[in-house]
Tab-separated table of N, CA and C in Angstrom:
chain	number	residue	atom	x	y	z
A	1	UNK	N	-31.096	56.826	84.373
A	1	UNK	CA	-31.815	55.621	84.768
A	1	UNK	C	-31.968	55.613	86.279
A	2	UNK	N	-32.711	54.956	87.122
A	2	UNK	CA	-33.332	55.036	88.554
A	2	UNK	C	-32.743	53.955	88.913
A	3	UNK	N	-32.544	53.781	90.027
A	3	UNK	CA	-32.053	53.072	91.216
A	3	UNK	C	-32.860	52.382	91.623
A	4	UNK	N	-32.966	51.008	92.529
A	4	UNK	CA	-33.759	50.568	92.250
A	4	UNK	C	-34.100	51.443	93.823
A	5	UNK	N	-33.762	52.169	94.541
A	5	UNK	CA	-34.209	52.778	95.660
A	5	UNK	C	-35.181	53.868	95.367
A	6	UNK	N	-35.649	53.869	93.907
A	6	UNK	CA	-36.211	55.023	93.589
A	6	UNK	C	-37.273	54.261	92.849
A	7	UNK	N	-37.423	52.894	93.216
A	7	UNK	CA	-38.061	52.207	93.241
A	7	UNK	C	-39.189	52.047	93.410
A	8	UNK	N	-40.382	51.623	92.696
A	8	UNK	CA	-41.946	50.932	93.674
A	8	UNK	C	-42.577	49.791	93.218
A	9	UNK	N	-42.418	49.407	93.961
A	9	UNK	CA	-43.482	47.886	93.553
A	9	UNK	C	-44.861	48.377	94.622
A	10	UNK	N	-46.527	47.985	93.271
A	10	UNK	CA	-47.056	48.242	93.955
A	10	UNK	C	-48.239	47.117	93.565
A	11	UNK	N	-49.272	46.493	94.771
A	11	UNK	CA	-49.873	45.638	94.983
A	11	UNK	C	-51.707	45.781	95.260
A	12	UNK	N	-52.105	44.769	95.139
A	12	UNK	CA	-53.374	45.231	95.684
A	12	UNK	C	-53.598	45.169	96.866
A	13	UNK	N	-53.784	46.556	97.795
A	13	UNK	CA	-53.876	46.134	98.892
A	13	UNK	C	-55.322	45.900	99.812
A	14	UNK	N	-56.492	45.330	98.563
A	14	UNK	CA	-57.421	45.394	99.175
A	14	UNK	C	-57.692	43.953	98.877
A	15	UNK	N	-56.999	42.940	98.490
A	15	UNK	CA	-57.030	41.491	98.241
A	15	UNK	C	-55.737	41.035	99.308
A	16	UNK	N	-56.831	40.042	100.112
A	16	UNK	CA	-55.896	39.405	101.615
A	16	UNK	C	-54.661	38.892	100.978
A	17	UNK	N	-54.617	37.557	99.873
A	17	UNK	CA	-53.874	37.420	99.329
A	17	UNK	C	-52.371	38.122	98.563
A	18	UNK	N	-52.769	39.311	98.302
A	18	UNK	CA	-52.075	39.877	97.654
A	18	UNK	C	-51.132	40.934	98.882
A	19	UNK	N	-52.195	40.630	99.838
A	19	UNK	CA	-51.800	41.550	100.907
A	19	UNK	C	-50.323	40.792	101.680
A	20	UNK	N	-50.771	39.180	101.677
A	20	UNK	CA	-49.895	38.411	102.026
A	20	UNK	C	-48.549	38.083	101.850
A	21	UNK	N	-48.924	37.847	99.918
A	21	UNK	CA	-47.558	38.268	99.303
A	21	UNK	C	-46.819	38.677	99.360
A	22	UNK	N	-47.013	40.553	99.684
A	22	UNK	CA	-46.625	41.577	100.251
A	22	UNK	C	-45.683	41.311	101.276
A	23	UNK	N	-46.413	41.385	102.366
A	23	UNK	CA	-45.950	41.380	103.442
A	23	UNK	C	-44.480	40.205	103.685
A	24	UNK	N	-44.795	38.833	102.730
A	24	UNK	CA	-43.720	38.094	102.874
A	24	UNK	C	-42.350	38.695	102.145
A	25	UNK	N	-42.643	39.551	101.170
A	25	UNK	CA	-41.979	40.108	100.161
A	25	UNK	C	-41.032	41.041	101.128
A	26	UNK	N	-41.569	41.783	101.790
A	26	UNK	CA	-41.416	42.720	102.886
A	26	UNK	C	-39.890	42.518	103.816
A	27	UNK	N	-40.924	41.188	104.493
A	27	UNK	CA	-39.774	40.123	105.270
A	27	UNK	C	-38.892	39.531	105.078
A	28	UNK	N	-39.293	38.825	103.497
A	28	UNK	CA	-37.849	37.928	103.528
A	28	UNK	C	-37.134	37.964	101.804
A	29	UNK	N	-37.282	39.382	101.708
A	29	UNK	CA	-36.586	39.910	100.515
A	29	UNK	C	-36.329	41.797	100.290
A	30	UNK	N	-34.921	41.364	101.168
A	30	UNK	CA	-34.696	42.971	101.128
A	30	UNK	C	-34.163	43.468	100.135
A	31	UNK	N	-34.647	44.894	99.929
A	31	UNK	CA	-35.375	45.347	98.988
A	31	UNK	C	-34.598	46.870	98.768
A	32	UNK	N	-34.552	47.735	98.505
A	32	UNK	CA	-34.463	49.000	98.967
A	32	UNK	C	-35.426	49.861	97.364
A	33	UNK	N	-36.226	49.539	97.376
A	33	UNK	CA	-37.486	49.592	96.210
A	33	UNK	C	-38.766	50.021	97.698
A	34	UNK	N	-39.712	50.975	96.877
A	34	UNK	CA	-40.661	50.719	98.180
A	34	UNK	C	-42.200	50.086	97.515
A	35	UNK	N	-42.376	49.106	98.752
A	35	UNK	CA	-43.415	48.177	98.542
A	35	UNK	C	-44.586	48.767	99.169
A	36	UNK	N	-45.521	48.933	98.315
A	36	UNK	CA	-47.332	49.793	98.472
A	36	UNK	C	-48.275	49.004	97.672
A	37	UNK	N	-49.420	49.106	98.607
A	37	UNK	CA	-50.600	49.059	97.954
A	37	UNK	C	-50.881	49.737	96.988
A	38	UNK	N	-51.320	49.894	96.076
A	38	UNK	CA	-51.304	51.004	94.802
A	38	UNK	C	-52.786	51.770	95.750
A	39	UNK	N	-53.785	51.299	96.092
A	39	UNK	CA	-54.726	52.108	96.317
A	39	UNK	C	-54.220	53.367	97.203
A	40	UNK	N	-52.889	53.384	97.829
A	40	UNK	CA	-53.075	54.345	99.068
A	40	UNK	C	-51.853	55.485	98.681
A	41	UNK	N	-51.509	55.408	97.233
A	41	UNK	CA	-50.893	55.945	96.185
A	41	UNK	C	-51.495	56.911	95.469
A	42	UNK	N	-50.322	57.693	94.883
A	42	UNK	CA	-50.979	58.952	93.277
A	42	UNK	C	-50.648	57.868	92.633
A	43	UNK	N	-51.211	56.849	92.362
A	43	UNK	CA	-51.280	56.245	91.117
A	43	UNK	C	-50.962	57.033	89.274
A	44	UNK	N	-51.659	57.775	89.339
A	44	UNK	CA	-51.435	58.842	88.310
A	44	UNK	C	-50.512	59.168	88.067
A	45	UNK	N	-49.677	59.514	89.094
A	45	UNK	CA	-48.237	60.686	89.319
A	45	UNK	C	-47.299	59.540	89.420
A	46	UNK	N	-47.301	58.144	89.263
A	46	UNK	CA	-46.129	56.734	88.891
A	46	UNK	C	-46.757	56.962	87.205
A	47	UNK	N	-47.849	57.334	86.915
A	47	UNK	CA	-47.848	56.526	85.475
A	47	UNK	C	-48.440	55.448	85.035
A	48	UNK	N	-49.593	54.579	86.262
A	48	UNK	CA	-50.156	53.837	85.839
A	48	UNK	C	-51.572	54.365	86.203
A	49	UNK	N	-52.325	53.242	85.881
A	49	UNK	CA	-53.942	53.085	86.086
A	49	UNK	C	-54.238	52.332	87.431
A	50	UNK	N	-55.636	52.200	87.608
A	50	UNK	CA	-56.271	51.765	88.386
A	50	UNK	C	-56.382	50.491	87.504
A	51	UNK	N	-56.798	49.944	86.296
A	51	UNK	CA	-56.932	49.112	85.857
A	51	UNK	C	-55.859	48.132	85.437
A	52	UNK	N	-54.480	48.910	85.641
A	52	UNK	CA	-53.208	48.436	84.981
A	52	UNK	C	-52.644	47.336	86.260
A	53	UNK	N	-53.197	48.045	87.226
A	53	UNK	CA	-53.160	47.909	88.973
A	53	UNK	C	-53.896	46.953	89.531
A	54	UNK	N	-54.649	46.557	89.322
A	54	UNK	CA	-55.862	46.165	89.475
A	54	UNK	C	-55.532	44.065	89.009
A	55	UNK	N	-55.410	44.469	87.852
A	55	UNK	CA	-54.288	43.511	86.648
A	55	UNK	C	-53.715	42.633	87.380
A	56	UNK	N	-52.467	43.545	87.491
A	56	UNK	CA	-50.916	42.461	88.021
A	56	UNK	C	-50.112	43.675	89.100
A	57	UNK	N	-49.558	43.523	89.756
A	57	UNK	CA	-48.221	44.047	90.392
A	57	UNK	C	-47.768	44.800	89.355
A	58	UNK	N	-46.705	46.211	89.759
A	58	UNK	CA	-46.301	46.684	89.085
A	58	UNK	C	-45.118	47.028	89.503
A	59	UNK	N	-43.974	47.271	88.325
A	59	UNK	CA	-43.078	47.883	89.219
A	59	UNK	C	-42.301	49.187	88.654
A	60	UNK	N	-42.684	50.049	89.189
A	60	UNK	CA	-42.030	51.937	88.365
A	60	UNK	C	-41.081	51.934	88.979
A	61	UNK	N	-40.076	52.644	87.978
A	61	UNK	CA	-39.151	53.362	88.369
A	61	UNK	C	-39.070	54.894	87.266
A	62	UNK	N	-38.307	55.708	87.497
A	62	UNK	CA	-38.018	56.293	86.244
A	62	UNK	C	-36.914	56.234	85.358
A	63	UNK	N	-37.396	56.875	84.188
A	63	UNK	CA	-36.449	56.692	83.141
A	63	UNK	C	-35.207	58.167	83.050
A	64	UNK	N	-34.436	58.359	82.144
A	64	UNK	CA	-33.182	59.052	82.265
A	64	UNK	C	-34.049	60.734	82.771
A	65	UNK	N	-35.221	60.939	81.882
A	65	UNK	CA	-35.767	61.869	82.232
A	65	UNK	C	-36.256	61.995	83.060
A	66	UNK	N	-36.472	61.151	83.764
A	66	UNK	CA	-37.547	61.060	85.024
A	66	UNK	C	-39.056	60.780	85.053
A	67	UNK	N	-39.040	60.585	83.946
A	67	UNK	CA	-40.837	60.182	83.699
A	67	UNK	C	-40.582	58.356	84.027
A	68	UNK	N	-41.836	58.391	84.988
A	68	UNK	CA	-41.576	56.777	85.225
A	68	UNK	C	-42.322	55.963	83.757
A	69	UNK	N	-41.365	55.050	84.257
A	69	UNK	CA	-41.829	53.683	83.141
A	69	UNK	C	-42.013	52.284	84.317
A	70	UNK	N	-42.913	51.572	83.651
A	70	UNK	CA	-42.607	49.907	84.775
A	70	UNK	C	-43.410	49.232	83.383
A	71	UNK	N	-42.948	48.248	84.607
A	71	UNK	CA	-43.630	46.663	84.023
A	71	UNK	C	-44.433	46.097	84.809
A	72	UNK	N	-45.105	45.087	84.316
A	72	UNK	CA	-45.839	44.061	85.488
A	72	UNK	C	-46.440	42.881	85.271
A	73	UNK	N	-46.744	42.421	86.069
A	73	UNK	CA	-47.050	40.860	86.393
A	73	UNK	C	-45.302	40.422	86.894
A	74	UNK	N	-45.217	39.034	86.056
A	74	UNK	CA	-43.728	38.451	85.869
A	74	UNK	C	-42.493	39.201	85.923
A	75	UNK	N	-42.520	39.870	85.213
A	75	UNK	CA	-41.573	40.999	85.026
A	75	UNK	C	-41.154	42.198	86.264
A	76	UNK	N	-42.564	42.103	87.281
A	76	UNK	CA	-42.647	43.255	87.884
A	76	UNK	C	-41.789	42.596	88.956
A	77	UNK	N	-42.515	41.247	89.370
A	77	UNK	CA	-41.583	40.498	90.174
A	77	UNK	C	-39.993	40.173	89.931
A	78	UNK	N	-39.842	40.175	89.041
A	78	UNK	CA	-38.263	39.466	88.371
A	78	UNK	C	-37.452	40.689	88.199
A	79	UNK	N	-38.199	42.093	88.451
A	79	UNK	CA	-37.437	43.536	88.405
A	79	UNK	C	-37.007	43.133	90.277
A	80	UNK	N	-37.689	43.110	90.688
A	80	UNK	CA	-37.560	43.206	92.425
A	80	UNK	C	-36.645	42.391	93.179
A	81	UNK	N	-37.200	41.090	92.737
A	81	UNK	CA	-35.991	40.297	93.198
A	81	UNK	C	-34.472	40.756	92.549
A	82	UNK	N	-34.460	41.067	91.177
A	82	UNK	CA	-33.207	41.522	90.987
A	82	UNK	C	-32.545	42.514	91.961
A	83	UNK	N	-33.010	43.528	92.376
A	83	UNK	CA	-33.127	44.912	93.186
A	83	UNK	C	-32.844	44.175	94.982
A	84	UNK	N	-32.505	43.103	94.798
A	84	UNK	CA	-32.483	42.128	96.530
A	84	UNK	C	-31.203	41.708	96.061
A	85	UNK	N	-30.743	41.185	97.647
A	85	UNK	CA	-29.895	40.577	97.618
A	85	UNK	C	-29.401	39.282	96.609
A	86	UNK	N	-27.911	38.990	96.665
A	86	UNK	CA	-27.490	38.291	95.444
A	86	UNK	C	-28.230	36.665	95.106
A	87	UNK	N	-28.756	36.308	96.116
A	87	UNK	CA	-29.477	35.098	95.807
A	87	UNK	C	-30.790	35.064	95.224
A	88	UNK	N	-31.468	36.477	95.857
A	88	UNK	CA	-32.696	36.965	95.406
A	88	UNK	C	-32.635	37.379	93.741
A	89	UNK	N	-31.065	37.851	93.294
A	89	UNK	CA	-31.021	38.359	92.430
A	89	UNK	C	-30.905	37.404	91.412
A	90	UNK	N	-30.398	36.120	91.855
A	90	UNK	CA	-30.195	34.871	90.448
A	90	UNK	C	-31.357	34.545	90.321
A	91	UNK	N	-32.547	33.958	91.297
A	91	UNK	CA	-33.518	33.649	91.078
A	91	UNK	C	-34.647	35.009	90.249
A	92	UNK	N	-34.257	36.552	90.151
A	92	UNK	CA	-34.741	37.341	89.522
A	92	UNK	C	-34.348	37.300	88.450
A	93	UNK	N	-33.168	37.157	87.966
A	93	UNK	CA	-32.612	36.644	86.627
A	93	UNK	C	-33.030	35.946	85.718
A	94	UNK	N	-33.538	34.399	86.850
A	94	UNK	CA	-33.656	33.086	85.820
A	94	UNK	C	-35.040	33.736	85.309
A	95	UNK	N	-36.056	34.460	86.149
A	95	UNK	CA	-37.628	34.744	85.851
A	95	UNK	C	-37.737	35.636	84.648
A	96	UNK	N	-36.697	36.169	84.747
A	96	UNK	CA	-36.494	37.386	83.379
A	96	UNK	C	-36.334	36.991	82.459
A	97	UNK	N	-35.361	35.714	82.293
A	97	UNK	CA	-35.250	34.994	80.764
A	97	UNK	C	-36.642	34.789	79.918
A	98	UNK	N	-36.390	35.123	78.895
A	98	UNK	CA	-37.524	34.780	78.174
A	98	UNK	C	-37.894	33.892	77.725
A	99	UNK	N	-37.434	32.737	77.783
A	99	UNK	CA	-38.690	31.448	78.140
A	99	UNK	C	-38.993	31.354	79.291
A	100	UNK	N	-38.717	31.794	80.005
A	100	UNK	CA	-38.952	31.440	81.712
A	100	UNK	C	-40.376	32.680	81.813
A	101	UNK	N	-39.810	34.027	81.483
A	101	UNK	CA	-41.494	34.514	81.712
A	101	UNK	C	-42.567	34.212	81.034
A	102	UNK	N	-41.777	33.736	79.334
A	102	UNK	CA	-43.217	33.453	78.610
A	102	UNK	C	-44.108	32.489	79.388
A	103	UNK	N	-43.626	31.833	80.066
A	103	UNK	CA	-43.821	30.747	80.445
A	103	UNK	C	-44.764	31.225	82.374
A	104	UNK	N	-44.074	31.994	82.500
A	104	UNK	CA	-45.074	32.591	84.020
A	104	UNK	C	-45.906	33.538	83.886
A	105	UNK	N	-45.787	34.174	82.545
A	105	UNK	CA	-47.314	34.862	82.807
A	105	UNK	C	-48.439	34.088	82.882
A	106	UNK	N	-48.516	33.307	81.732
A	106	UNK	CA	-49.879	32.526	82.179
A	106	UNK	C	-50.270	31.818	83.241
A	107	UNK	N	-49.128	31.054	84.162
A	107	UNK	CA	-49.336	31.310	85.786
A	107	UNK	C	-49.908	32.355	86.547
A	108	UNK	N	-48.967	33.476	85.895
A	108	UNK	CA	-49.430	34.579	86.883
A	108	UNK	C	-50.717	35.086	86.980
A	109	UNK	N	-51.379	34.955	85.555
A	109	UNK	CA	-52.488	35.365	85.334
A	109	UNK	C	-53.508	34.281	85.971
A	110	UNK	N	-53.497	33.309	85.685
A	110	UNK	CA	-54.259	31.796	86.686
A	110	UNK	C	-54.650	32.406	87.886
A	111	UNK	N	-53.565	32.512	88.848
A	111	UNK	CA	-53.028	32.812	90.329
A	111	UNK	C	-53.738	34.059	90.019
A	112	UNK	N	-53.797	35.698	89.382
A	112	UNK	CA	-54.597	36.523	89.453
A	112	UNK	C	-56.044	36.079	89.605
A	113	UNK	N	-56.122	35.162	88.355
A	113	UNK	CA	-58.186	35.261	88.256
A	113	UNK	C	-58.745	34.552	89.349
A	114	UNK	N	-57.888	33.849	90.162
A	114	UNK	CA	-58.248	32.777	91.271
A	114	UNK	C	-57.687	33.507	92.591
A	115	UNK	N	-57.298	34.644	92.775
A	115	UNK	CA	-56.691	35.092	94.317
A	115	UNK	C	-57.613	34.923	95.039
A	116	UNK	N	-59.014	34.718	95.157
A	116	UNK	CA	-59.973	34.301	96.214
A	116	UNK	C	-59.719	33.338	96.804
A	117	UNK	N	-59.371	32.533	95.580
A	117	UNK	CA	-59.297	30.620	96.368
A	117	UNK	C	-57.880	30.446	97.001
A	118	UNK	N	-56.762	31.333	96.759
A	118	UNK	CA	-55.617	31.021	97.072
A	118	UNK	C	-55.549	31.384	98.498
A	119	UNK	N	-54.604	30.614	99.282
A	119	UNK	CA	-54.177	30.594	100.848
A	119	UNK	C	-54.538	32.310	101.367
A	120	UNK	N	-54.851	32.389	102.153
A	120	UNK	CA	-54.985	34.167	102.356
A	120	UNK	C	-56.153	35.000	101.488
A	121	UNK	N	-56.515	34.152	100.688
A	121	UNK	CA	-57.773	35.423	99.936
A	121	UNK	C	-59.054	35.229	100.568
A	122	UNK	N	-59.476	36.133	99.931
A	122	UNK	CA	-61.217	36.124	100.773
A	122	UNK	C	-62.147	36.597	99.016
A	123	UNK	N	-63.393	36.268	99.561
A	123	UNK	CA	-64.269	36.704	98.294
A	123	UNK	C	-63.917	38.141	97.696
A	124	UNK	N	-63.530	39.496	99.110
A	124	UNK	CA	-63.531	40.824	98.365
A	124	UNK	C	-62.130	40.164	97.336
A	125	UNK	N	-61.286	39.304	97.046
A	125	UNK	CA	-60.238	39.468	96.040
A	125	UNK	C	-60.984	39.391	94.829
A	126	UNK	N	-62.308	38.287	94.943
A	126	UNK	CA	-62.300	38.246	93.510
A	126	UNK	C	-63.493	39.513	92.981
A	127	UNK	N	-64.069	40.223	93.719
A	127	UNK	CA	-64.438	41.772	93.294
A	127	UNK	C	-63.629	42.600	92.428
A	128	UNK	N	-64.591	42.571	91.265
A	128	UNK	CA	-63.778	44.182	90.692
A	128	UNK	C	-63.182	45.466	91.553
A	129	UNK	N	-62.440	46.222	91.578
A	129	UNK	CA	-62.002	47.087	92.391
A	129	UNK	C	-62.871	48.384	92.351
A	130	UNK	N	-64.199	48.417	91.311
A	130	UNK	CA	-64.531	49.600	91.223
A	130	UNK	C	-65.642	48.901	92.313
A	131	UNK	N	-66.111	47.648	92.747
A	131	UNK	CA	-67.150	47.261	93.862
A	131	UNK	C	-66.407	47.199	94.621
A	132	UNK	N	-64.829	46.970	94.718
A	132	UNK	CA	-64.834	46.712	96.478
A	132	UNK	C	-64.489	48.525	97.026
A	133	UNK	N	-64.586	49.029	95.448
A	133	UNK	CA	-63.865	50.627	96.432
A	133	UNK	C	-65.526	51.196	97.135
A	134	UNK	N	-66.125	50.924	96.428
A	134	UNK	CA	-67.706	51.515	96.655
A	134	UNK	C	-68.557	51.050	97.919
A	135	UNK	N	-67.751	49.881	98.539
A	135	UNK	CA	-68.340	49.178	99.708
A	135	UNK	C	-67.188	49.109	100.679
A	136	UNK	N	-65.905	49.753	100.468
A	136	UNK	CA	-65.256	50.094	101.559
A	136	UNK	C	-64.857	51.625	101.850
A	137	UNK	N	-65.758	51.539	103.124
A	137	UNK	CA	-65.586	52.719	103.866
A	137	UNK	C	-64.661	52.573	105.186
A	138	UNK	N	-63.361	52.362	105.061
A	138	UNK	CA	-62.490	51.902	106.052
A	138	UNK	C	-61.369	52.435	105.476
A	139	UNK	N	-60.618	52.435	104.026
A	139	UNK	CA	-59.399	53.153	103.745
A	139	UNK	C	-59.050	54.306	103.750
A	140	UNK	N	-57.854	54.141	104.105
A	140	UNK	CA	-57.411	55.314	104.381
A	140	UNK	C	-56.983	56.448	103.675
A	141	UNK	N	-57.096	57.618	103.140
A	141	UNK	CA	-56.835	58.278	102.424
A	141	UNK	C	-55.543	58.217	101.589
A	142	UNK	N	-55.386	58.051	100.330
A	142	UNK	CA	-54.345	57.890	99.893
A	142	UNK	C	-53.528	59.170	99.431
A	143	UNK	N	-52.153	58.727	99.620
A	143	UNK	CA	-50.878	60.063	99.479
A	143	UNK	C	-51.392	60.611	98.166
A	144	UNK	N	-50.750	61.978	98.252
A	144	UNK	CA	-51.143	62.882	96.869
A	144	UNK	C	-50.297	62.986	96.466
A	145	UNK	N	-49.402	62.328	96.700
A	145	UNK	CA	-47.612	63.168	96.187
A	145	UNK	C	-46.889	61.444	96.177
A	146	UNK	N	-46.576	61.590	94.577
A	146	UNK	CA	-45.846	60.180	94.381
A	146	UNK	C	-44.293	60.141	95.307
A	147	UNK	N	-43.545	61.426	95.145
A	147	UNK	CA	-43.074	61.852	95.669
A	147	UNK	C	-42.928	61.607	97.246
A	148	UNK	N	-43.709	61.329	97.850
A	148	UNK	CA	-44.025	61.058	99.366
A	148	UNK	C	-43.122	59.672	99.705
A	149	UNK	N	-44.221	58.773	98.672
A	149	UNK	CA	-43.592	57.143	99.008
A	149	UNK	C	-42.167	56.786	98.423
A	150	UNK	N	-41.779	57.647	96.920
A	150	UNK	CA	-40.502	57.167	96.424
A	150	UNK	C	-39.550	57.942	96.821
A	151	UNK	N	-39.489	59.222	97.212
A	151	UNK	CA	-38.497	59.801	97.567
A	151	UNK	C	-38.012	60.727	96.155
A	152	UNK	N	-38.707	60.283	95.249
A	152	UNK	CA	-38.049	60.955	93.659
A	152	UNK	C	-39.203	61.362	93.244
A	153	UNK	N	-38.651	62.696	92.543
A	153	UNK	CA	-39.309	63.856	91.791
A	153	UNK	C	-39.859	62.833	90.261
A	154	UNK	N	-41.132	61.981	90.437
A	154	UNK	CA	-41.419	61.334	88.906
A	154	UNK	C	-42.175	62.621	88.223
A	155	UNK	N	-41.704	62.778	87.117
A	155	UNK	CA	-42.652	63.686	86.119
A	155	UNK	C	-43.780	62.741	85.632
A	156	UNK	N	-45.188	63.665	85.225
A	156	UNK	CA	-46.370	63.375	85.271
A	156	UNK	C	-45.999	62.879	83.257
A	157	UNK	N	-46.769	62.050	82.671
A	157	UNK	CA	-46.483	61.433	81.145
A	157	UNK	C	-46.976	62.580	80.179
C-alpha cells in the first residue's frame, strides 16, 4: 500500500477557482501528498483520464502492486486531509463517513457545474477542457514521467 507521500492530488489547473482551492490547500494544509494540476501531468501513467479530471479532483496513490488506484470528488478531498496533520485529519474522517459523503457529493458536484460563478472563477472554468485546451496557447508543456511529480515507480493499468 502507498504512503500518502507517494501521493497526488490532482486539480484543474486551468479553472481560476480550482486554481484557488489549490493553492489554499497548499498553504494551510500540510500535506506530504503532491498537489498538481492534472493538465501539466502523464495523466495516463497515474491511471486516470482527461475526462475523469476534468470531473472532480482526484487523488492516486498506488496499490500493493504499484499500479495506482484513486478516488475523487469527496473522497479525493477526505483522502488528503486525512494525509495532514491531526486536526486536518478528524475533519478528513468526519467527510469519509458515509452519510457525510453521500451527502457532499451532490455539493461537490453543484460547486463543479457552477466554478465560473464561484469566488475566483472566470468564464474559461465553465469551458469544456477540450475548448479551453484548443484556445490556450500559454501552457506549459506537461511532465512525461508520472514518476517526475510522485517520486514512485506507478505501473501503467
Amino acid at each position: 500500500m502507498s504512503t500518502p507521500a507517494q501521493a497526488v492530488f490532482l486539480y484543474d489547473g486551468d479553472c481560476a477557482f480550482c486554481s484557488s482551492c489549490a493553492r489554499f490547500l497548499t498553504r494551510r494544509v500540510p500535506t506530504p501528498a503532491t498537489v498538481a494540476a492534472w493538465q501539466r501531468v502523464d495523466i495516463a501513467a497515474l491511471g486516470v483520464t482527461g475526462a475523469e479530471c476534468d470531473t472532480a479532483v482526484q487523488w492516486i496513490t498506488a496499490d500493493a502492486t504499484g499500479r495506482p488506484t484513486h478516488v475523487s470528488g469527496p473522497a479525493a478531498i477526505a483522502a488528503l486531509l486525512r494525509s495532514s496533520t491531526p486536526a486536518w485529519r478528524v475533519l478528513g474522517r468526519l467527510l469519509a463517513v458515509r452519510p457525510v459523503l453521500a451527502a457532499a457529493g451532490p455539493v461537490y458536484r453543484l460547486v463543479a457545474r457552477n466554478r465560473d460563478r464561484m469566488p475566483g472563477g472566470t468564464a474559461a472554468c465553465a469551458l469544456p477542457q477540450a475548448e479551453r485546451a484548443a484556445t490556450d496557447t500559454t501552457r506549459p508543456p506537461t511532465l512525461s514521467n508520472a514518476s517526475a511529480i510522485t517520486g514512485i515507480g506507478l505501473k501503467r493499468p
